[in-house]
PDB file of C-alpha atoms in Angstrom:
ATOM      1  CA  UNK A   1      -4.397  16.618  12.971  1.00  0.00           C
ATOM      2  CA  UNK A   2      -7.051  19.156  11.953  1.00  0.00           C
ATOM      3  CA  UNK A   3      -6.447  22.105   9.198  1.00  0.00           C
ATOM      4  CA  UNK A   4      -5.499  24.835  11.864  1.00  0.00           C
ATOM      5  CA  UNK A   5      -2.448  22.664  13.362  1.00  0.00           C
ATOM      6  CA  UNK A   6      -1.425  21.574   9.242  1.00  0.00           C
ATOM      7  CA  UNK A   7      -1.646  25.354   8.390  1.00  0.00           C
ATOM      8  CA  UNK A   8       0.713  25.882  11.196  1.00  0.00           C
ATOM      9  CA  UNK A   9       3.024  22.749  10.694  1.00  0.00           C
ATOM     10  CA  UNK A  10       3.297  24.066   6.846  1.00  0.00           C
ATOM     11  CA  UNK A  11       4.282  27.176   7.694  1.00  0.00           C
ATOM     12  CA  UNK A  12       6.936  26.069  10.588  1.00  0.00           C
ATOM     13  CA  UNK A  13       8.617  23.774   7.720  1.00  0.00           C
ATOM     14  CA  UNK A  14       8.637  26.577   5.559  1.00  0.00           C
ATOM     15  CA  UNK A  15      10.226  28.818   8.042  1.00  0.00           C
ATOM     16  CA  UNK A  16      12.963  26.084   8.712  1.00  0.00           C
ATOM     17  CA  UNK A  17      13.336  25.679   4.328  1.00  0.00           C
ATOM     18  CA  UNK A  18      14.212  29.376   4.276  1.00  0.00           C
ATOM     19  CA  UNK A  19      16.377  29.926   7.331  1.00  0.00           C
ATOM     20  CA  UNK A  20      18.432  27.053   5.910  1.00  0.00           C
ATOM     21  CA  UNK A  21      18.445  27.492   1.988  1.00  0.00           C
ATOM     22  CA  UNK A  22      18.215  30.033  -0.401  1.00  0.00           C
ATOM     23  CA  UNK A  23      15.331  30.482  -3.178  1.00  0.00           C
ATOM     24  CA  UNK A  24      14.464  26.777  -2.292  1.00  0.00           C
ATOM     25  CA  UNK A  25      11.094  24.752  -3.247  1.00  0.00           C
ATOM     26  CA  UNK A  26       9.620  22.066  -1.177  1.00  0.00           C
ATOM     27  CA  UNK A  27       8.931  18.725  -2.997  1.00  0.00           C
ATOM     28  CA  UNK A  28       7.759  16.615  -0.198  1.00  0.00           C
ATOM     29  CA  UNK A  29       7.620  16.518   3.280  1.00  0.00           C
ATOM     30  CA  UNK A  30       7.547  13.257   5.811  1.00  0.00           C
ATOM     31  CA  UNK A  31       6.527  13.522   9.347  1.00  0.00           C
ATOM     32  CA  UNK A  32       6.628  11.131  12.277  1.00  0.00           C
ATOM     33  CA  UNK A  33       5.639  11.525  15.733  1.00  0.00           C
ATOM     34  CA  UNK A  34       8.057  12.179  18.771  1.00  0.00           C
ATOM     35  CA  UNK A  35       7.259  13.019  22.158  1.00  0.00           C
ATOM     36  CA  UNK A  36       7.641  16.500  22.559  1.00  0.00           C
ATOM     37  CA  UNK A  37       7.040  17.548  18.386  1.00  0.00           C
ATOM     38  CA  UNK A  38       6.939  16.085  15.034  1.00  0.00           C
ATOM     39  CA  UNK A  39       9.938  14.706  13.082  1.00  0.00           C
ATOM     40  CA  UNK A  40      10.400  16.161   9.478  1.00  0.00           C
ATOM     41  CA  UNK A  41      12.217  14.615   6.415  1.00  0.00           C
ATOM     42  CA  UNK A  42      11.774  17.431   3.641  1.00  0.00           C
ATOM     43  CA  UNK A  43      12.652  17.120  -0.112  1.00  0.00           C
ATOM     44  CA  UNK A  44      14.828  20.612  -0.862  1.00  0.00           C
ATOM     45  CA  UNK A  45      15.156  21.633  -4.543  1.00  0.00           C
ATOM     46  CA  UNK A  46      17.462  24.960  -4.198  1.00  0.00           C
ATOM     47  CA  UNK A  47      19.647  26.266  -6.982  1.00  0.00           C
ATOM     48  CA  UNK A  48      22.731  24.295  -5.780  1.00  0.00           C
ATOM     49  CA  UNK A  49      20.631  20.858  -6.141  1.00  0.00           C
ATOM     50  CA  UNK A  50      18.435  18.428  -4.984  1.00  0.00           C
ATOM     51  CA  UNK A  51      18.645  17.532  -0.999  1.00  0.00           C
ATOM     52  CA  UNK A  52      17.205  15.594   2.126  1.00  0.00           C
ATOM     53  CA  UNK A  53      16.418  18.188   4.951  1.00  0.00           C
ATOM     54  CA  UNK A  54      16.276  16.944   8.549  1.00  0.00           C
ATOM     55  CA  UNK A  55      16.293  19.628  10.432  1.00  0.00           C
ATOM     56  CA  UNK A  56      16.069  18.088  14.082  1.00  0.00           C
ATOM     57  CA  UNK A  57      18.730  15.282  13.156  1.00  0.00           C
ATOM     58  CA  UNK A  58      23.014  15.944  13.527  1.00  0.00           C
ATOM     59  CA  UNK A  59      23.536  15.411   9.947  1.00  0.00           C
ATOM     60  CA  UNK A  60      20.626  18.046   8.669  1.00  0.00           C
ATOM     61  CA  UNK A  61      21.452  18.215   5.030  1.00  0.00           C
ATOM     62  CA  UNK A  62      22.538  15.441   2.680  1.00  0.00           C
ATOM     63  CA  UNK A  63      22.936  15.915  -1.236  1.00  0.00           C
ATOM     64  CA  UNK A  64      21.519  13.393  -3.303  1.00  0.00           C
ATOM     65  CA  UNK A  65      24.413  12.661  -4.256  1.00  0.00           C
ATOM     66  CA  UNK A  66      25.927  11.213  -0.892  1.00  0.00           C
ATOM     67  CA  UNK A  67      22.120   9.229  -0.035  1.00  0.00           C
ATOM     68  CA  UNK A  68      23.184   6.017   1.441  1.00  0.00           C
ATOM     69  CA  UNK A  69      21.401   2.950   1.875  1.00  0.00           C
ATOM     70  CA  UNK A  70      22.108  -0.305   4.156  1.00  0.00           C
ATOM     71  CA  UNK A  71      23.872  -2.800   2.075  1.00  0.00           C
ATOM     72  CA  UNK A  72      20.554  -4.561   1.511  1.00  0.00           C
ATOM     73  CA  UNK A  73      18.927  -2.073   0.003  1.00  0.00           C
ATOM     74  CA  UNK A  74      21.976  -1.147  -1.939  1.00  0.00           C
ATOM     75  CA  UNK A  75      21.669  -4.446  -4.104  1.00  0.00           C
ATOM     76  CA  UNK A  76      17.842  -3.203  -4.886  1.00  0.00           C
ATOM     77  CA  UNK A  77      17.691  -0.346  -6.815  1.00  0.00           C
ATOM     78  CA  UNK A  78      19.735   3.160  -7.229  1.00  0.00           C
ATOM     79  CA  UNK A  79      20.842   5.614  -4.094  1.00  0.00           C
ATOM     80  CA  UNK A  80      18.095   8.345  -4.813  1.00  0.00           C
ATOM     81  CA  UNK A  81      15.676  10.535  -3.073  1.00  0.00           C
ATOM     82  CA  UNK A  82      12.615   8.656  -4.129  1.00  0.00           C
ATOM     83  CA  UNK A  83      14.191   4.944  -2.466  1.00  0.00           C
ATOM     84  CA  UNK A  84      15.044   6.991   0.867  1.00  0.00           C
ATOM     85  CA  UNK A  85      11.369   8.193   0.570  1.00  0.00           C
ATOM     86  CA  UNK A  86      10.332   4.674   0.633  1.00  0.00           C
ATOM     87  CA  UNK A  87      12.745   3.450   3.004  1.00  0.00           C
ATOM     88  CA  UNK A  88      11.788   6.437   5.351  1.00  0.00           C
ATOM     89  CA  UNK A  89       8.064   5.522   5.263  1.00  0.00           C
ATOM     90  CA  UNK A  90       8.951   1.842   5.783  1.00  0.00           C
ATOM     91  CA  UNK A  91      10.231   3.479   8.957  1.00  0.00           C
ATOM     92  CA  UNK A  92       6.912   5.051  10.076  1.00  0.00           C
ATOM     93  CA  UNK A  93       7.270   8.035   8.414  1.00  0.00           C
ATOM     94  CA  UNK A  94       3.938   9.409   6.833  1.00  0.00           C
ATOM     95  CA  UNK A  95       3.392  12.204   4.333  1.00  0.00           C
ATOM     96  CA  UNK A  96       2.716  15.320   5.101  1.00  0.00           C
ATOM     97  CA  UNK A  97       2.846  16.824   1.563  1.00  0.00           C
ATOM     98  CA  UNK A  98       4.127  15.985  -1.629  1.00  0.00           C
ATOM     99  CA  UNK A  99       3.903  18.303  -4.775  1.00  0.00           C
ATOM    100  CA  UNK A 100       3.162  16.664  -8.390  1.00  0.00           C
ATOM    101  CA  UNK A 101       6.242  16.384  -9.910  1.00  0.00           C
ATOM    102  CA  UNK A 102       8.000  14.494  -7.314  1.00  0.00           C
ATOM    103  CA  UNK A 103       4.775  12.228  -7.281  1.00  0.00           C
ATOM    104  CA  UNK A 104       6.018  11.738 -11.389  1.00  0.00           C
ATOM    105  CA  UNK A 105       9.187  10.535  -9.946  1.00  0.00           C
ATOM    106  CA  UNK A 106       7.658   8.787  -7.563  1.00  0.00           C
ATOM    107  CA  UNK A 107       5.780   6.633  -9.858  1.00  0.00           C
ATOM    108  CA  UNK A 108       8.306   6.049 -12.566  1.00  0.00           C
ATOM    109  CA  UNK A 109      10.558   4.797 -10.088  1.00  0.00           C
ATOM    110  CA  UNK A 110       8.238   2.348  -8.790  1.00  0.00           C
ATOM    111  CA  UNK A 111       7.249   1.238 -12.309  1.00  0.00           C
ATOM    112  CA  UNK A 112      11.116   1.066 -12.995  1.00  0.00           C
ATOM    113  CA  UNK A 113      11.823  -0.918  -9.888  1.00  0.00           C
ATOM    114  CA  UNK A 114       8.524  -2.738  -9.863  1.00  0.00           C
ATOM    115  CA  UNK A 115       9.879  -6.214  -8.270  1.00  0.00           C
ATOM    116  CA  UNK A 116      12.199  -4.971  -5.936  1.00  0.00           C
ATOM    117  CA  UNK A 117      10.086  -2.685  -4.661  1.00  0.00           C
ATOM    118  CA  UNK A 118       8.138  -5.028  -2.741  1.00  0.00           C
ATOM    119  CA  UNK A 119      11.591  -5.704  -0.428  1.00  0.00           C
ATOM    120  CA  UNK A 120      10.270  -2.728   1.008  1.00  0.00           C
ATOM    121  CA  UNK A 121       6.285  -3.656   1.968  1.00  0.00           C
ATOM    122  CA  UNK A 122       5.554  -1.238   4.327  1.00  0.00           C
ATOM    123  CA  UNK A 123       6.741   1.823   2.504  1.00  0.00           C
ATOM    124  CA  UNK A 124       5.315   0.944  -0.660  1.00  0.00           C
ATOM    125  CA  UNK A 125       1.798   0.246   1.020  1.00  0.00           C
ATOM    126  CA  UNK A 126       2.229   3.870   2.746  1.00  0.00           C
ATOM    127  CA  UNK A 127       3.443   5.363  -0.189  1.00  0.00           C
ATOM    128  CA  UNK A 128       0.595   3.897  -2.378  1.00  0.00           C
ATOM    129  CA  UNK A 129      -2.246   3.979   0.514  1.00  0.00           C
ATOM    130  CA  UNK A 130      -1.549   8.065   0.611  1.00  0.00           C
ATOM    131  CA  UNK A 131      -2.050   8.252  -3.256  1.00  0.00           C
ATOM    132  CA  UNK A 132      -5.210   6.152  -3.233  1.00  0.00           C
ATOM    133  CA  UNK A 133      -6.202   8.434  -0.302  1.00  0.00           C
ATOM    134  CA  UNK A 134      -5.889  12.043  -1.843  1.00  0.00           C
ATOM    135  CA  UNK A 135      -6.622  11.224  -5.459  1.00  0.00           C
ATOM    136  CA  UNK A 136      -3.158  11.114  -6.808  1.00  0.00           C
ATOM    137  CA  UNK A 137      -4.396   9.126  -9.964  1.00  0.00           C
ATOM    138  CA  UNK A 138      -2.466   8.603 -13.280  1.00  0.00           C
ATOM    139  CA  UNK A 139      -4.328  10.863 -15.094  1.00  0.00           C
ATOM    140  CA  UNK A 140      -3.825  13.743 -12.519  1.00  0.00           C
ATOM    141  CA  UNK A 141      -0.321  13.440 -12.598  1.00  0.00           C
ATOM    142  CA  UNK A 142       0.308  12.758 -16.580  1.00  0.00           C
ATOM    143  CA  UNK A 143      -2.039  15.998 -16.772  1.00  0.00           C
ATOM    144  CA  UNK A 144      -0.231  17.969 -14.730  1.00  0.00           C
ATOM    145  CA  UNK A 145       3.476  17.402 -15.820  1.00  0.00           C
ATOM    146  CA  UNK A 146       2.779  16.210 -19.093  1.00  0.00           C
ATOM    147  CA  UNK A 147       4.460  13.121 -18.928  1.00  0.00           C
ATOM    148  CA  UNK A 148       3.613   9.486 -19.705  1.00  0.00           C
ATOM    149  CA  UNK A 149       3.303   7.240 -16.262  1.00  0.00           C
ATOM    150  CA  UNK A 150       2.335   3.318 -16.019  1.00  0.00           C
ATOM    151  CA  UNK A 151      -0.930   3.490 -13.809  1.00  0.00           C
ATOM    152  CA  UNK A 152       1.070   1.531 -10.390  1.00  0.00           C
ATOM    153  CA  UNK A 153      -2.555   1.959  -8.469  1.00  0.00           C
ATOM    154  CA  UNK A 154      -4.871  -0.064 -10.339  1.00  0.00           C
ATOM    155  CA  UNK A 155      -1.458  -2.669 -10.605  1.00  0.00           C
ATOM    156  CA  UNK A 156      -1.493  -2.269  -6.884  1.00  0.00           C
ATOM    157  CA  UNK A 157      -5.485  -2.504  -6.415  1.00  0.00           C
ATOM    158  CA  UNK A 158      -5.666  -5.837  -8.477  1.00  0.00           C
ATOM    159  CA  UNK A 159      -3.370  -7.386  -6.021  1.00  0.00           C
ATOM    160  CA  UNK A 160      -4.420  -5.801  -2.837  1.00  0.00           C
ATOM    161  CA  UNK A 161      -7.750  -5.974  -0.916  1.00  0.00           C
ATOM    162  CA  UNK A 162      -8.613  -3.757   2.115  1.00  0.00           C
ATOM    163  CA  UNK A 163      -5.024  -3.164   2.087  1.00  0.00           C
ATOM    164  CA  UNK A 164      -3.836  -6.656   2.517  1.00  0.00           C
ATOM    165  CA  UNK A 165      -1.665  -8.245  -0.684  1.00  0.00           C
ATOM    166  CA  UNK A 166      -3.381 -11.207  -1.916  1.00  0.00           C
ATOM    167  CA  UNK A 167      -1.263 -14.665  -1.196  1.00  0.00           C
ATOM    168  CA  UNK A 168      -3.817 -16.830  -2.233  1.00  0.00           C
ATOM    169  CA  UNK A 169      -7.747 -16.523  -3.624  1.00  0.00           C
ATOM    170  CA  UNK A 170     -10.506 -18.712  -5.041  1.00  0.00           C
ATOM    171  CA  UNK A 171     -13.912 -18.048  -5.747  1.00  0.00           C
ATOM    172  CA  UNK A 172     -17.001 -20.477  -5.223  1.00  0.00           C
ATOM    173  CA  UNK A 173     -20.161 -18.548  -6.351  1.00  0.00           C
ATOM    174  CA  UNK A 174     -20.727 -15.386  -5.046  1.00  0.00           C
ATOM    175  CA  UNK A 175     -18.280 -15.787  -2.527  1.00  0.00           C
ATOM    176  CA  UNK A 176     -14.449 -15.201  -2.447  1.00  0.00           C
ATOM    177  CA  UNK A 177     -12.055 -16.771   0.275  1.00  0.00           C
ATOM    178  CA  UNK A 178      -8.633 -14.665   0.770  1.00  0.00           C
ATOM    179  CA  UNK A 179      -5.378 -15.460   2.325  1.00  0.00           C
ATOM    180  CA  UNK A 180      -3.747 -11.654   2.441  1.00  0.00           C
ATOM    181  CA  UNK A 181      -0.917 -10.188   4.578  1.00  0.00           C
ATOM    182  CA  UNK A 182       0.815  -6.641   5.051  1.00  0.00           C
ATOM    183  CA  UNK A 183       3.603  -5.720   7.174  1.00  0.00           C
ATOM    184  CA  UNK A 184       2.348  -2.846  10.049  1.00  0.00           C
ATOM    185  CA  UNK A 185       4.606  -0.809  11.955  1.00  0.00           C
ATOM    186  CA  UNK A 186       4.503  -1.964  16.321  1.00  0.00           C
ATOM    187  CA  UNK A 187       3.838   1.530  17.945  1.00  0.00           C
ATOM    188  CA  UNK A 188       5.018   0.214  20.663  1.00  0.00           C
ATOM    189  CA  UNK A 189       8.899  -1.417  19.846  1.00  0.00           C
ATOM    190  CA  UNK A 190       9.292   0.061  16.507  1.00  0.00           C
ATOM    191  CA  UNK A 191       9.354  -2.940  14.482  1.00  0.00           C
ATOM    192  CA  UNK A 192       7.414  -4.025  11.597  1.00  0.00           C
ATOM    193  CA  UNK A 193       5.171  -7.172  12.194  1.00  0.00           C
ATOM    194  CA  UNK A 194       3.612  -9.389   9.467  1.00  0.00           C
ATOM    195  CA  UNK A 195      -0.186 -10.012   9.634  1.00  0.00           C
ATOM    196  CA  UNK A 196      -2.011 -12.487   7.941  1.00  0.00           C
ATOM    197  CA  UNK A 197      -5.657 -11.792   7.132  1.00  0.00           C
ATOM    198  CA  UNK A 198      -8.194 -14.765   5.919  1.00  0.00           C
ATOM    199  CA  UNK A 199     -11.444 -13.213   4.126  1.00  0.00           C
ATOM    200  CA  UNK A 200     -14.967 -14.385   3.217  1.00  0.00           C
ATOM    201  CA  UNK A 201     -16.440 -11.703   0.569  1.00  0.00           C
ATOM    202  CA  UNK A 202     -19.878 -11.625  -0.656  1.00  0.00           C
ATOM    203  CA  UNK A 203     -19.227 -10.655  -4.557  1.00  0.00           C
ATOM    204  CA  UNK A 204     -22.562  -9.219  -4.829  1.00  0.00           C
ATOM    205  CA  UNK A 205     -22.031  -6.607  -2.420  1.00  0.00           C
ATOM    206  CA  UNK A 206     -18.040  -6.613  -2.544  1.00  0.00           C
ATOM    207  CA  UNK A 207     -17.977  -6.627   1.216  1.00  0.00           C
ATOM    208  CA  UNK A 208     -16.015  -8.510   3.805  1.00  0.00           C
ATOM    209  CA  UNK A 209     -18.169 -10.785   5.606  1.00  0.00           C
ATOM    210  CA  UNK A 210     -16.517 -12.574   7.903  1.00  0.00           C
ATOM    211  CA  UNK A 211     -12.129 -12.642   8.592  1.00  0.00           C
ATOM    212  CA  UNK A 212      -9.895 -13.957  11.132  1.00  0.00           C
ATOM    213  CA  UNK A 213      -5.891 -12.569  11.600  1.00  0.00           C
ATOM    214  CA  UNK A 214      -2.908 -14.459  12.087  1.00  0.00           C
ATOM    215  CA  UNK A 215       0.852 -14.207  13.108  1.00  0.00           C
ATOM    216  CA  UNK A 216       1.815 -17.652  11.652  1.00  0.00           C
ATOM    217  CA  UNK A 217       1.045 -18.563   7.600  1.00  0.00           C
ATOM    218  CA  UNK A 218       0.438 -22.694   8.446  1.00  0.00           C
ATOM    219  CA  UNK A 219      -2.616 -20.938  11.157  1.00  0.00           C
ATOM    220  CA  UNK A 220      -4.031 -18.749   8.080  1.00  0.00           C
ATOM    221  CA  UNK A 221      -3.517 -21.231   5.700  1.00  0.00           C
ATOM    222  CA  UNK A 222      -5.853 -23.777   7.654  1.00  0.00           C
ATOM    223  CA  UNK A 223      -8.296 -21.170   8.068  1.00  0.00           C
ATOM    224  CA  UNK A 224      -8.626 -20.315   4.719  1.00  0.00           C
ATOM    225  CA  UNK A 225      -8.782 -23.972   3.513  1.00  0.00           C
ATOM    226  CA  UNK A 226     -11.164 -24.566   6.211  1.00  0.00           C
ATOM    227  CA  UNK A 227     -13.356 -21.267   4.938  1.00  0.00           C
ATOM    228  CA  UNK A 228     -12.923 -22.539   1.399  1.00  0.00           C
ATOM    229  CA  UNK A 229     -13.790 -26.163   1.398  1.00  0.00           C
ATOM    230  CA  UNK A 230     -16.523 -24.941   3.688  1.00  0.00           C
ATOM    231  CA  UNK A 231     -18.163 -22.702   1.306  1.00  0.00           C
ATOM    232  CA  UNK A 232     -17.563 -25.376  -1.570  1.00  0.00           C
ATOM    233  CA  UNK A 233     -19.710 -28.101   0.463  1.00  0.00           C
ATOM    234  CA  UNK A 234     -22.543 -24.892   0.847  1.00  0.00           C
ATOM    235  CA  UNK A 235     -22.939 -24.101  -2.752  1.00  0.00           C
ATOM    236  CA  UNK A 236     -22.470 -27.429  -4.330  1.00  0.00           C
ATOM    237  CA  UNK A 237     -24.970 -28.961  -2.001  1.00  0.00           C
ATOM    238  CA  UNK A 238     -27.251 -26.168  -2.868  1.00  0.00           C
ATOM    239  CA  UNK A 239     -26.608 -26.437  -6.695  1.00  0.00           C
ATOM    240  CA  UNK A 240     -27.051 -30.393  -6.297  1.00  0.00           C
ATOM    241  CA  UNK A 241     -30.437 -29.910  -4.673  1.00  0.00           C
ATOM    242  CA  UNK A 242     -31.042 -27.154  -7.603  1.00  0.00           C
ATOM    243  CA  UNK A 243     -30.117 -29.459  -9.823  1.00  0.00           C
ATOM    244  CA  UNK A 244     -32.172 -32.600  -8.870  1.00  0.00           C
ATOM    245  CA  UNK A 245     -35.340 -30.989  -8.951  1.00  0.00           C
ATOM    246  CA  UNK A 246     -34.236 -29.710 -12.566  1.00  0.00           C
ATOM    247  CA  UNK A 247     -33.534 -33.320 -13.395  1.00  0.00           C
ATOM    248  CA  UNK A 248     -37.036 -34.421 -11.962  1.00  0.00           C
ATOM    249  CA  UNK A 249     -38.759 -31.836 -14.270  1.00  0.00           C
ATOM    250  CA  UNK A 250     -36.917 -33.135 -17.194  1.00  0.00           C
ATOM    251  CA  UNK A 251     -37.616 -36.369 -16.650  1.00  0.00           C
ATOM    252  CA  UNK A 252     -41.169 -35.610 -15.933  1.00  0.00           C
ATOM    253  CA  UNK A 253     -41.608 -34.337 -19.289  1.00  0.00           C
ATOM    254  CA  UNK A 254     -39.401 -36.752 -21.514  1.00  0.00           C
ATOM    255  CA  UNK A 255     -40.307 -39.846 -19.999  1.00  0.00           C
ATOM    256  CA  UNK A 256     -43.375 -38.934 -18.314  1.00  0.00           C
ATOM    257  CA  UNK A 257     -42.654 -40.288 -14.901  1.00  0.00           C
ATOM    258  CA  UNK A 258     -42.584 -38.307 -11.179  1.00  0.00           C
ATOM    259  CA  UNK A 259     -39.944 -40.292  -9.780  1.00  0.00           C
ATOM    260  CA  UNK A 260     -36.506 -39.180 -10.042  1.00  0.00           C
ATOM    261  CA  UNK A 261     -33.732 -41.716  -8.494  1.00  0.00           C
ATOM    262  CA  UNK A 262     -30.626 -41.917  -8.269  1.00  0.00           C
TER     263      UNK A 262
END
């Protein structure tokens, strides 16, 4: 989507705020692809409260007060505009736009909700991907609303690599071997697929030099064991050979003999 079609999807949401609601700000907006348009989940603050606008859907407009989640979800954390964010982008839903403040209450809900939030993979990745994306950093937002927020990116960044969560990691030398996974959304059927990810990274360049995906964890797991054990044979072998001739040196010039056996 270039600038010229955003400039005109901003102003077709705002056309839709204000034919709906009176003296109404837009917090955030969600999009998703159909066939013949674009789907919209907008964030409404208007004097009578906060409220979930979907204009193309039967029920349009729902107070945040009557949100409802499946059962599941229910047992997770609060009914509240920032989990149906989540949940909708676990959905496929991608933002459009999101203004600072809701980004606050974004981010202190996550912190809040910090384990369960990871019931919901795929929204949370979204969620966190877009922030990472577009500079939404802790600093912008605690300088901008002047309030205090835990810094969930470089939380999410320690355990995340190239977008994939870490399962499992070791390091031999410069090189790292990583099991990851993330749940992506199937274009085609709808449904969100798990995808496992085994990694060879080069530490002294940080890049990814070799990987293989999976649908099945025993698969990954022999890959990355395989990688691993692999890479351990390559650098020991190469610090045993460093290491002899160190030895041979050594011996050289303590006992004054060329030989080195054994």
């Amino acid at each position: 989507m270039n600038l010229h079609e955003k400039r005109e999807m901003k102003r077709d949401i705002r056309k839709l705020v204000d034919d709906n609601f009176e003296w109404a700000d837009i917090k955030f907006v969600l999009i998703k692809p159909e066939k013949e348009r674009y789907d919209y989940i907008i964030g409404v603050s208007a004097f009578e409260g906060e409220y979930i606008f979907m204009p193309y859907h039967k029920t349009s407009i729902i107070a945040e007060d009557s949100i409802q989640y499946k059962r599941k979800y229910r047992e997770l954390f609060d009914e509240c505009i920032e989990g149906h964010v989540l949940l909708m982008l676990e959905k496929g839903y991608t933002v459009f736009s999101m203004d600072i403040y809701f980004h606050y209450q974004m981010w202190d809900f996550i912190d809040y909700f910090n384990n369960e939030v990871f019931e919901i993979p795929l929204g949370l990745n979204t969620y966190l991907d877009y922030c990472k994306n577009n500079g939404i950093t802790k600093n912008l937002i605690e300088n901008e609303t002047f309030e205090m927020v835990d810094d969930i990116i470089t939380d999410y960044l320690e355990n995340v690599i190239d977008n994939y969560n870490i399962a499992l990691s070791e390091t031999v030398g410069n090189k790292r071997t990583v099991l990851g996974y993330k749940w992506s959304l199937n274009l085609c059927n709808h449904e969100v697929e798990l995808i496992y990810r085994v990694m060879t990274i080069d530490l002294s360049t940080s890049q990814i030099i070799s990987e293989n995906y999976h649908d099945k964890i025993d698969n990954a797991y022999k890959d990355y064991l395989s990688r691993f054990f692999n890479d351990s044979l390559i650098y020991y072998s190469s610090l045993d050979n460093k290491n002899r001739v160190l030895v041979k040196q050594l011996k050289k010039r303590l006992e004054g003999k060329d030989d080195c056996n054994g």
